[in-house]
PDB file of C-alpha atoms and ligand atoms in Angstrom:
ATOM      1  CA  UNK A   1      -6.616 -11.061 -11.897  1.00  0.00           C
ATOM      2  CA  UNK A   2      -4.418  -8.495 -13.323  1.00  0.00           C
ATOM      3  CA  UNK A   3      -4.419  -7.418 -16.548  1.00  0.00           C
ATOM      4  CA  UNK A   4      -2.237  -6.189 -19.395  1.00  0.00           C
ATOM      5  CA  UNK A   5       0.726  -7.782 -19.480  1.00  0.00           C
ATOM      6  CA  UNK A   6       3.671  -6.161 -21.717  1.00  0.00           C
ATOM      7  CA  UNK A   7       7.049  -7.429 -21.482  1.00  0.00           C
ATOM      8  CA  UNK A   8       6.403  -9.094 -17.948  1.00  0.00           C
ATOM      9  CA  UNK A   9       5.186  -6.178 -16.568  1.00  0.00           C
ATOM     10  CA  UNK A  10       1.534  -5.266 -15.092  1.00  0.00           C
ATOM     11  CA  UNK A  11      -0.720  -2.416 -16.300  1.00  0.00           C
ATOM     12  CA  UNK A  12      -3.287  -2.277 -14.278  1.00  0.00           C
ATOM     13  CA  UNK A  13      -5.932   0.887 -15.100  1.00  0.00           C
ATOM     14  CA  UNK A  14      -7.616   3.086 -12.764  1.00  0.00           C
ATOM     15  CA  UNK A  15     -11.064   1.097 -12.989  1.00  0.00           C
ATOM     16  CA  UNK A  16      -8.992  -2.012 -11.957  1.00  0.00           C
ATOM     17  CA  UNK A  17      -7.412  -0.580  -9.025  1.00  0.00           C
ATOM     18  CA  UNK A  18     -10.550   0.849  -8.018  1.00  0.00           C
ATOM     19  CA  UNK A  19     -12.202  -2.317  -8.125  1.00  0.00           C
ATOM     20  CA  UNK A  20      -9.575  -3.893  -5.871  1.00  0.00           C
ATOM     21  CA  UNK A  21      -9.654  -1.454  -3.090  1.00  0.00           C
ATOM     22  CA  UNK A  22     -13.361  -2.234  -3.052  1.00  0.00           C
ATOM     23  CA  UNK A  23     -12.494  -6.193  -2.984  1.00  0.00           C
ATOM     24  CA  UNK A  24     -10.291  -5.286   0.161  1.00  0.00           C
ATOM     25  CA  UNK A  25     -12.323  -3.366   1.581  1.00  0.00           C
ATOM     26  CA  UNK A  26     -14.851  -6.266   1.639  1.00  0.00           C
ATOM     27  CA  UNK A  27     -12.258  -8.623   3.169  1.00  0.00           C
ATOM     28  CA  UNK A  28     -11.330  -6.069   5.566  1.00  0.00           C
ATOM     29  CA  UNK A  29     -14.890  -5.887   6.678  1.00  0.00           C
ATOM     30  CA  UNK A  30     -15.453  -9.596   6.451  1.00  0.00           C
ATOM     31  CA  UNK A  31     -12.902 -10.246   8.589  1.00  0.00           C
ATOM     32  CA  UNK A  32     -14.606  -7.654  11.208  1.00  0.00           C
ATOM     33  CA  UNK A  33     -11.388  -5.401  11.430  1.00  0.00           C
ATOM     34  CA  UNK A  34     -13.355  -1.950  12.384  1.00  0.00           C
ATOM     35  CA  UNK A  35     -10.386   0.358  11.869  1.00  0.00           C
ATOM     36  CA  UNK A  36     -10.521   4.077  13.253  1.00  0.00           C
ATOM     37  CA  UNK A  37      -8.395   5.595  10.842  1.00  0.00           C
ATOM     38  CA  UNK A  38      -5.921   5.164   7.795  1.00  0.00           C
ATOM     39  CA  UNK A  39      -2.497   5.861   7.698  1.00  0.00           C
ATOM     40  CA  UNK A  40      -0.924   6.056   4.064  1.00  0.00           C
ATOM     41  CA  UNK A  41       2.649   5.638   3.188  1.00  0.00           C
ATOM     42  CA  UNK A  42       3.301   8.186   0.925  1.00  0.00           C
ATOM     43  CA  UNK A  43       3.575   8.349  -2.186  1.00  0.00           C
ATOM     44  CA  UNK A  44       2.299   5.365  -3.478  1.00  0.00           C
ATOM     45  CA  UNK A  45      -0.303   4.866  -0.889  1.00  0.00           C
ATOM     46  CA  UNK A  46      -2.046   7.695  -1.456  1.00  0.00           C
ATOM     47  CA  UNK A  47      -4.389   7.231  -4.340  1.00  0.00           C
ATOM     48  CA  UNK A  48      -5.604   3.546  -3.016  1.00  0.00           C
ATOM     49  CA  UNK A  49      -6.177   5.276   0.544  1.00  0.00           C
ATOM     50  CA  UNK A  50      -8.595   7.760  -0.720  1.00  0.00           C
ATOM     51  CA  UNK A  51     -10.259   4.939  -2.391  1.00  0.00           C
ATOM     52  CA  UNK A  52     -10.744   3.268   0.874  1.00  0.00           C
ATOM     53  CA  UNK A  53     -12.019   5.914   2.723  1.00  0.00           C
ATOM     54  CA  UNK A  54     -15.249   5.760   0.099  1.00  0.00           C
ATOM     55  CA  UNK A  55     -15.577   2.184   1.139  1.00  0.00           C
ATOM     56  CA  UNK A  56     -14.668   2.389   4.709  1.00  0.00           C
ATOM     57  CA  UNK A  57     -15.596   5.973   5.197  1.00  0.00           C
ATOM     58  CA  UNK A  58     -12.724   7.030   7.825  1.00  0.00           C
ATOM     59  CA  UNK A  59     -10.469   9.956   8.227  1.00  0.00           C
ATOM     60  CA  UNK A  60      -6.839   9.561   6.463  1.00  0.00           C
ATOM     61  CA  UNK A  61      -3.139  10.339   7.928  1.00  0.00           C
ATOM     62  CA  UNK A  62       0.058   9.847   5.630  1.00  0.00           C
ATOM     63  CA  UNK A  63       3.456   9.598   6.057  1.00  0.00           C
ATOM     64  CA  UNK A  64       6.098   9.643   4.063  1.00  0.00           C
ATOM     65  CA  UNK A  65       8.973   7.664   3.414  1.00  0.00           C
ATOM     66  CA  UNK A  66      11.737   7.022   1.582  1.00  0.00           C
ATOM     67  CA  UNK A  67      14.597   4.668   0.361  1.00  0.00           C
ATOM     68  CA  UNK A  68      16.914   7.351  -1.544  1.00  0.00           C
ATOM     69  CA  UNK A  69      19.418   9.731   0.380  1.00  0.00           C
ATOM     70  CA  UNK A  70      19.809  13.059  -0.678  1.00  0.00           C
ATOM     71  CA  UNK A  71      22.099  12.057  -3.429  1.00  0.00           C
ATOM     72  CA  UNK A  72      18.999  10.327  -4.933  1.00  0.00           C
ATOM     73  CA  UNK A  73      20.965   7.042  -4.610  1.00  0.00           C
ATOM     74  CA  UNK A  74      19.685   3.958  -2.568  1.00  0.00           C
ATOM     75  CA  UNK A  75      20.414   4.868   0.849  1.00  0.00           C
ATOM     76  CA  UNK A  76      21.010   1.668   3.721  1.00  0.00           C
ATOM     77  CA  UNK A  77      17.669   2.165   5.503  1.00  0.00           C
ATOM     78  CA  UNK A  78      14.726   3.936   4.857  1.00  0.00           C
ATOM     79  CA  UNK A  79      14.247   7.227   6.524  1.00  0.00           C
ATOM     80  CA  UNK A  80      11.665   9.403   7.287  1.00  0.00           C
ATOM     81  CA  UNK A  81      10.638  12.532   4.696  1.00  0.00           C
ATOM     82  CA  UNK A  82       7.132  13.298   6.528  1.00  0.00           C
ATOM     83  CA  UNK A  83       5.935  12.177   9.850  1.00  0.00           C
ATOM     84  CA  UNK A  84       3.112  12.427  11.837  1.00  0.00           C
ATOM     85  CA  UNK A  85       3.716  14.875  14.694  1.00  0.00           C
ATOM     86  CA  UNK A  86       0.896  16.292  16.867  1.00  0.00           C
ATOM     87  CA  UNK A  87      -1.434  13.354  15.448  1.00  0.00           C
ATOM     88  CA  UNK A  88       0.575  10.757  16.651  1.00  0.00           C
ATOM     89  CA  UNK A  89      -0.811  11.846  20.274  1.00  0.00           C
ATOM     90  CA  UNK A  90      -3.926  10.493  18.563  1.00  0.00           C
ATOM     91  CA  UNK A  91      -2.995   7.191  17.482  1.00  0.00           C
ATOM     92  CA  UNK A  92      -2.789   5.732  21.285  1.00  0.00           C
ATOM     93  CA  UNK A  93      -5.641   3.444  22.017  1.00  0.00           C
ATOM     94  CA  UNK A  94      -6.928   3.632  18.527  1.00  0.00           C
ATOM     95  CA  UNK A  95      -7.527   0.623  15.491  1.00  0.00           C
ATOM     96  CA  UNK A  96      -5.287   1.738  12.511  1.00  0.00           C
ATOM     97  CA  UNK A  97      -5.346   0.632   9.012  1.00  0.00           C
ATOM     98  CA  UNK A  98      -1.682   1.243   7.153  1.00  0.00           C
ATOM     99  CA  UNK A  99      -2.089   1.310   3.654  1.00  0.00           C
ATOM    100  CA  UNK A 100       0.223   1.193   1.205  1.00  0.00           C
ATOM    101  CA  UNK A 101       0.328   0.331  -2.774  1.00  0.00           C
ATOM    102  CA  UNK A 102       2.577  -2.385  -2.947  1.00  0.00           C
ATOM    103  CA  UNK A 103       4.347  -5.063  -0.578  1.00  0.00           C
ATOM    104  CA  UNK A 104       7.832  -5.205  -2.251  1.00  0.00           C
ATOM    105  CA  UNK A 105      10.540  -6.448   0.145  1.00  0.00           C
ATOM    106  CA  UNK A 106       8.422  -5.124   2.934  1.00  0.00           C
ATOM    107  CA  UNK A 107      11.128  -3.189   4.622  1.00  0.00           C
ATOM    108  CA  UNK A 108       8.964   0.044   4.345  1.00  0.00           C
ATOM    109  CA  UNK A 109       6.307  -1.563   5.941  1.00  0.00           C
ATOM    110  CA  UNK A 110       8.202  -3.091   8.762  1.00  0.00           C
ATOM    111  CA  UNK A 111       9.480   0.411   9.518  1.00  0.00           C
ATOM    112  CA  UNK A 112       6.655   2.091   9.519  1.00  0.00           C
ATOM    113  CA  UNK A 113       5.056  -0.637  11.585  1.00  0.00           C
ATOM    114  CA  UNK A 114       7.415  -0.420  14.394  1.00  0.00           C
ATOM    115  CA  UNK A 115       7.116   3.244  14.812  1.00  0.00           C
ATOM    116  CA  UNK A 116       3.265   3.416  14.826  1.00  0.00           C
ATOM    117  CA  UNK A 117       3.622   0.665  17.730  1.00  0.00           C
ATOM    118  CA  UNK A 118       5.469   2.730  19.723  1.00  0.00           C
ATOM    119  CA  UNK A 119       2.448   5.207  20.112  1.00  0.00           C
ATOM    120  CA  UNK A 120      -0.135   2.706  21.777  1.00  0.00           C
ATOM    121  CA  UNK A 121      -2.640   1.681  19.302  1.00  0.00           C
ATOM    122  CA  UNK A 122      -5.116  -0.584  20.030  1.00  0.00           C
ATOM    123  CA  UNK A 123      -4.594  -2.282  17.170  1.00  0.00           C
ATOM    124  CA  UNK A 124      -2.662  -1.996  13.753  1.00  0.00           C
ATOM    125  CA  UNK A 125      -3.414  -3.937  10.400  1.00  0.00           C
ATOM    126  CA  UNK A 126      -2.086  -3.690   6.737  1.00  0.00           C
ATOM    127  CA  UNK A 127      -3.698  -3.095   3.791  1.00  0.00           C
ATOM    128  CA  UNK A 128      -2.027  -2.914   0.527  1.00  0.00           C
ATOM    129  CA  UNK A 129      -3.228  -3.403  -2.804  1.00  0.00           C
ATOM    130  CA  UNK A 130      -0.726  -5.989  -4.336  1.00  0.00           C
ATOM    131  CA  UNK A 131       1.640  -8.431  -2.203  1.00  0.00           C
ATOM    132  CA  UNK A 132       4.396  -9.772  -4.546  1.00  0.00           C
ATOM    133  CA  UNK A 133       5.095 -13.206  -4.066  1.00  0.00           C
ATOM    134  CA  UNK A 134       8.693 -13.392  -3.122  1.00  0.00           C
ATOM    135  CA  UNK A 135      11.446 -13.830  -0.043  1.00  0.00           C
ATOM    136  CA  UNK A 136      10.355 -10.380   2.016  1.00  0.00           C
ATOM    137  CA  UNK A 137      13.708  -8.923   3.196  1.00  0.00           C
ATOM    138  CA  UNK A 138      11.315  -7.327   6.182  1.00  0.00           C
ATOM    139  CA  UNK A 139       9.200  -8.872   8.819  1.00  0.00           C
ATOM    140  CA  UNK A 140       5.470  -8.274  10.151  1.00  0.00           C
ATOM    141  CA  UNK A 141       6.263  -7.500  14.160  1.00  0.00           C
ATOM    142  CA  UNK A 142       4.294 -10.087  15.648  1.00  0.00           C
ATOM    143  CA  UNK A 143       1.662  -7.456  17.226  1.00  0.00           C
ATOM    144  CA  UNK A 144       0.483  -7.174  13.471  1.00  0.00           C
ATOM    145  CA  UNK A 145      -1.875  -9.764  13.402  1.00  0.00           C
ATOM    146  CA  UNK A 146      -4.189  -9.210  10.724  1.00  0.00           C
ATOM    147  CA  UNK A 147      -2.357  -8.515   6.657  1.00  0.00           C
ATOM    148  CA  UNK A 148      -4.774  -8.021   4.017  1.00  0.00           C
ATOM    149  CA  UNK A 149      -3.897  -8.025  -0.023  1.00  0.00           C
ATOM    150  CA  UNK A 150      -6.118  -6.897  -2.354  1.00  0.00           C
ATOM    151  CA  UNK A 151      -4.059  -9.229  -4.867  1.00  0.00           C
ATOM    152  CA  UNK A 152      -1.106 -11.575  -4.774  1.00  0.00           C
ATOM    153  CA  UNK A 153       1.555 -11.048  -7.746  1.00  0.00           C
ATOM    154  CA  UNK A 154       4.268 -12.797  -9.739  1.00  0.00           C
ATOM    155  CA  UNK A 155       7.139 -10.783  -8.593  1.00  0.00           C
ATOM    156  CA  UNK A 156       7.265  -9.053 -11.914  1.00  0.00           C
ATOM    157  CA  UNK A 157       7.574  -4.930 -12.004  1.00  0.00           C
ATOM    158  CA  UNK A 158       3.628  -2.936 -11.604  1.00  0.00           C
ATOM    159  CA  UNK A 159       3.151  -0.056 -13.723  1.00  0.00           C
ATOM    160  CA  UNK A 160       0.632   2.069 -11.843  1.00  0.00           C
ATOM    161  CA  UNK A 161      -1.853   4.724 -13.556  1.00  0.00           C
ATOM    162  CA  UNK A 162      -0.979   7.376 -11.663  1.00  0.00           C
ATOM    163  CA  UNK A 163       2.974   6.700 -12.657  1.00  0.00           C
ATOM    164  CA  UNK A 164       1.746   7.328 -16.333  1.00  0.00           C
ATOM    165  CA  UNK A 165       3.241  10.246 -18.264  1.00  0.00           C
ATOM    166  CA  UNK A 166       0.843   9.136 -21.662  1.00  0.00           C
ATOM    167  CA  UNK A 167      -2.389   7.749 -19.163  1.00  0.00           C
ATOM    168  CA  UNK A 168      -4.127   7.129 -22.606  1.00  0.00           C
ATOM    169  CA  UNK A 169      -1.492   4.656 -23.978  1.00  0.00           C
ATOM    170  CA  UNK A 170      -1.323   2.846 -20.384  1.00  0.00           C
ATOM    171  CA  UNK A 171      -5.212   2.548 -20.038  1.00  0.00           C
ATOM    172  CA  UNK A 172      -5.239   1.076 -23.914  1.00  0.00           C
ATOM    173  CA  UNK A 173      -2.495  -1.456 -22.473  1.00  0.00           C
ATOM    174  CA  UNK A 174      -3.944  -2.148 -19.349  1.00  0.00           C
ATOM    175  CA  UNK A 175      -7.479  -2.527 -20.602  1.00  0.00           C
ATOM    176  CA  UNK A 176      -6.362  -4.944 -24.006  1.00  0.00           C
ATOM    177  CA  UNK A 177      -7.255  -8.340 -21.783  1.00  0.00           C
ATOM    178  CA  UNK A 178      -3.926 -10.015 -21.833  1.00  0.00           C
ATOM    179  CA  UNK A 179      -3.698 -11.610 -18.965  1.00  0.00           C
ATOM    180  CA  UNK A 180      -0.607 -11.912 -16.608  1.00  0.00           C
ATOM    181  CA  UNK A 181      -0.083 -15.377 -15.197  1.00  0.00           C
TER     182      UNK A 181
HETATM  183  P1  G4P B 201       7.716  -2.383   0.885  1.00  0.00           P
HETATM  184  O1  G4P B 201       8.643  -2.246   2.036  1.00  0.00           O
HETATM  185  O2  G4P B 201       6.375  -1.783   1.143  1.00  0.00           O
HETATM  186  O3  G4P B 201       7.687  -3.757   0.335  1.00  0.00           O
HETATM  187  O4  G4P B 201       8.247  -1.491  -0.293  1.00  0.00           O
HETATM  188  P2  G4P B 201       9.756  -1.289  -0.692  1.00  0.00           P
HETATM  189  O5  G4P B 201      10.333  -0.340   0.297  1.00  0.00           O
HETATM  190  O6  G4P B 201      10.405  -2.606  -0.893  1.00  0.00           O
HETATM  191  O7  G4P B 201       9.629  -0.577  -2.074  1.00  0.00           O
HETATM  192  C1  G4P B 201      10.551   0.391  -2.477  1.00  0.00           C
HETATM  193  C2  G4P B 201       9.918   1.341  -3.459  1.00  0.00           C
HETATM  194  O8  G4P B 201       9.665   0.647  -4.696  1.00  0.00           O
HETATM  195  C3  G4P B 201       8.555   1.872  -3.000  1.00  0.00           C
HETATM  196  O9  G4P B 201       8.405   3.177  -3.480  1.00  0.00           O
HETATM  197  C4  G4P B 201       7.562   0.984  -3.741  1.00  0.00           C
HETATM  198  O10 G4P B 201       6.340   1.669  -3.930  1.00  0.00           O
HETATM  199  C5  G4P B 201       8.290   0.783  -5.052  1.00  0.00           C
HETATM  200  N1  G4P B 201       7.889  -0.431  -5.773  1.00  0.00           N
HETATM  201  C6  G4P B 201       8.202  -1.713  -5.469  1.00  0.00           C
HETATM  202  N2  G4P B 201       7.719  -2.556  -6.392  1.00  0.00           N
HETATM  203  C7  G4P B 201       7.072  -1.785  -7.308  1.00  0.00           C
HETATM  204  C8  G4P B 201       6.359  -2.086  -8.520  1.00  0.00           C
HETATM  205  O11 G4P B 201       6.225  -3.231  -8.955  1.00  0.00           O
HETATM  206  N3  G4P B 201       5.833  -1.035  -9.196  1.00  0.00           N
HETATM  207  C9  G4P B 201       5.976   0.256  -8.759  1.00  0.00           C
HETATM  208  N4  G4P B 201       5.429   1.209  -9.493  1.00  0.00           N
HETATM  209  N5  G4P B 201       6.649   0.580  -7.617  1.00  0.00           N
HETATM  210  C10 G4P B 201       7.181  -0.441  -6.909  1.00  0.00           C
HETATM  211  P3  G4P B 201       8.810   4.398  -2.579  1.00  0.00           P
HETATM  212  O12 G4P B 201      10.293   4.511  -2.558  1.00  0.00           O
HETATM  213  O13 G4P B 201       8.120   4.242  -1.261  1.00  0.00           O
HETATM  214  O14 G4P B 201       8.231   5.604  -3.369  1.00  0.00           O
HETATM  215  P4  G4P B 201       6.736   5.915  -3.821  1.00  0.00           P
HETATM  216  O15 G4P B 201       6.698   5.509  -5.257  1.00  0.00           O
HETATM  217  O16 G4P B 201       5.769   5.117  -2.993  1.00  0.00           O
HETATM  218  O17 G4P B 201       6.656   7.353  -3.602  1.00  0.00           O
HETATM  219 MG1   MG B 202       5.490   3.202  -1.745  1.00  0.00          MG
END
């Protein structure tokens, strides 16, 4: 359950998150998904990737992508800032785990999904730490057959540790047991 609830928002603290990537990482295991590798979606899948790779102890790729044109406004798709190149050679044949923080409208995902199918892979699953419970704008491509969640949320805004500018003032919050329903 998440924790620290301010002004309908979540604060969730580093010891939570870690403890959720290890609760997905169970279920991923449970559910005998054996990936080969992780790819992140940058930025905010970095940090819960490297916690899965102590749990599931396999190598890490990222990408990056974003919403924003150059303008910093909201642009009409999202677009690529970082891509794998010469390691997309090695994605063909291959069980891949995409990991990301958060399942928002899931457009990101569905993007990101449709161009790792077009390299091959055996197999490709998500991962993310926290779905929010609300109308997804994007779609799982039916070759995605396995979606993992470390938690499902109220579709209320998640203030992550590692988006802290005072991390002491968001731990206090985060750890002060109110709980979000
Ligand atoms: P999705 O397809 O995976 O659902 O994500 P979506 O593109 O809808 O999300 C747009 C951006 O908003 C993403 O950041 C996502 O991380 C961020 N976001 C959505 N909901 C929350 C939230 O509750 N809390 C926080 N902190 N971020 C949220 P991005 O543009 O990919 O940038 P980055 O922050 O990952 O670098
Ligand atoms: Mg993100």
């Amino acid at each position: 359950m998440a924790q620290g609830d301010l002004s309908g928002r979540y604060y969730l603290s580093y010891e939570h998150i870690h403890l959720s990537v290890r609760t997905l990482a169970n279920r991923i295991r449970e559910n005998g998904f054996h990936p080969d590798l992780i790819v992140a979606i940058g930025s905010g899948g970095f940090i819960p990737a490297r916690i899965l790779k102590t749990f599931l102890e396999i190598p890490i790729f990222t990408v990056g992508i974003s919403y924003y044109g150059p303008d910093n406004k909201p642009g009409p798709a999202p677009r690529m800032i970082q891509w794998i190149d010469e390691v997309e050679k090695k994605l063909a044949g291959r069980r891949i785990l995409l990991v990301d923080e958060v399942d928002d409208s899931r457009v990101t995902l569905e993007y990101c999904l449709r161009e790792l199918l077009q390299h091959a892979p055996a197999e490709i699953a998500v991962a993310v730490l926290h779905n929010k419970k609300k109308e997804k704008k994007g779609t799982l491509p039916p070759e995605v057959r396995r979606y993992f969640a470390g938690e499902e949320l109220d579709d209320k805004w998640i203030c992550y540790p590692w988006d802290a500018q005072d991390i002491t003032a968001h731990e206090k919050i985060a750890r002060s047991g109110i709980v979000a329903h």
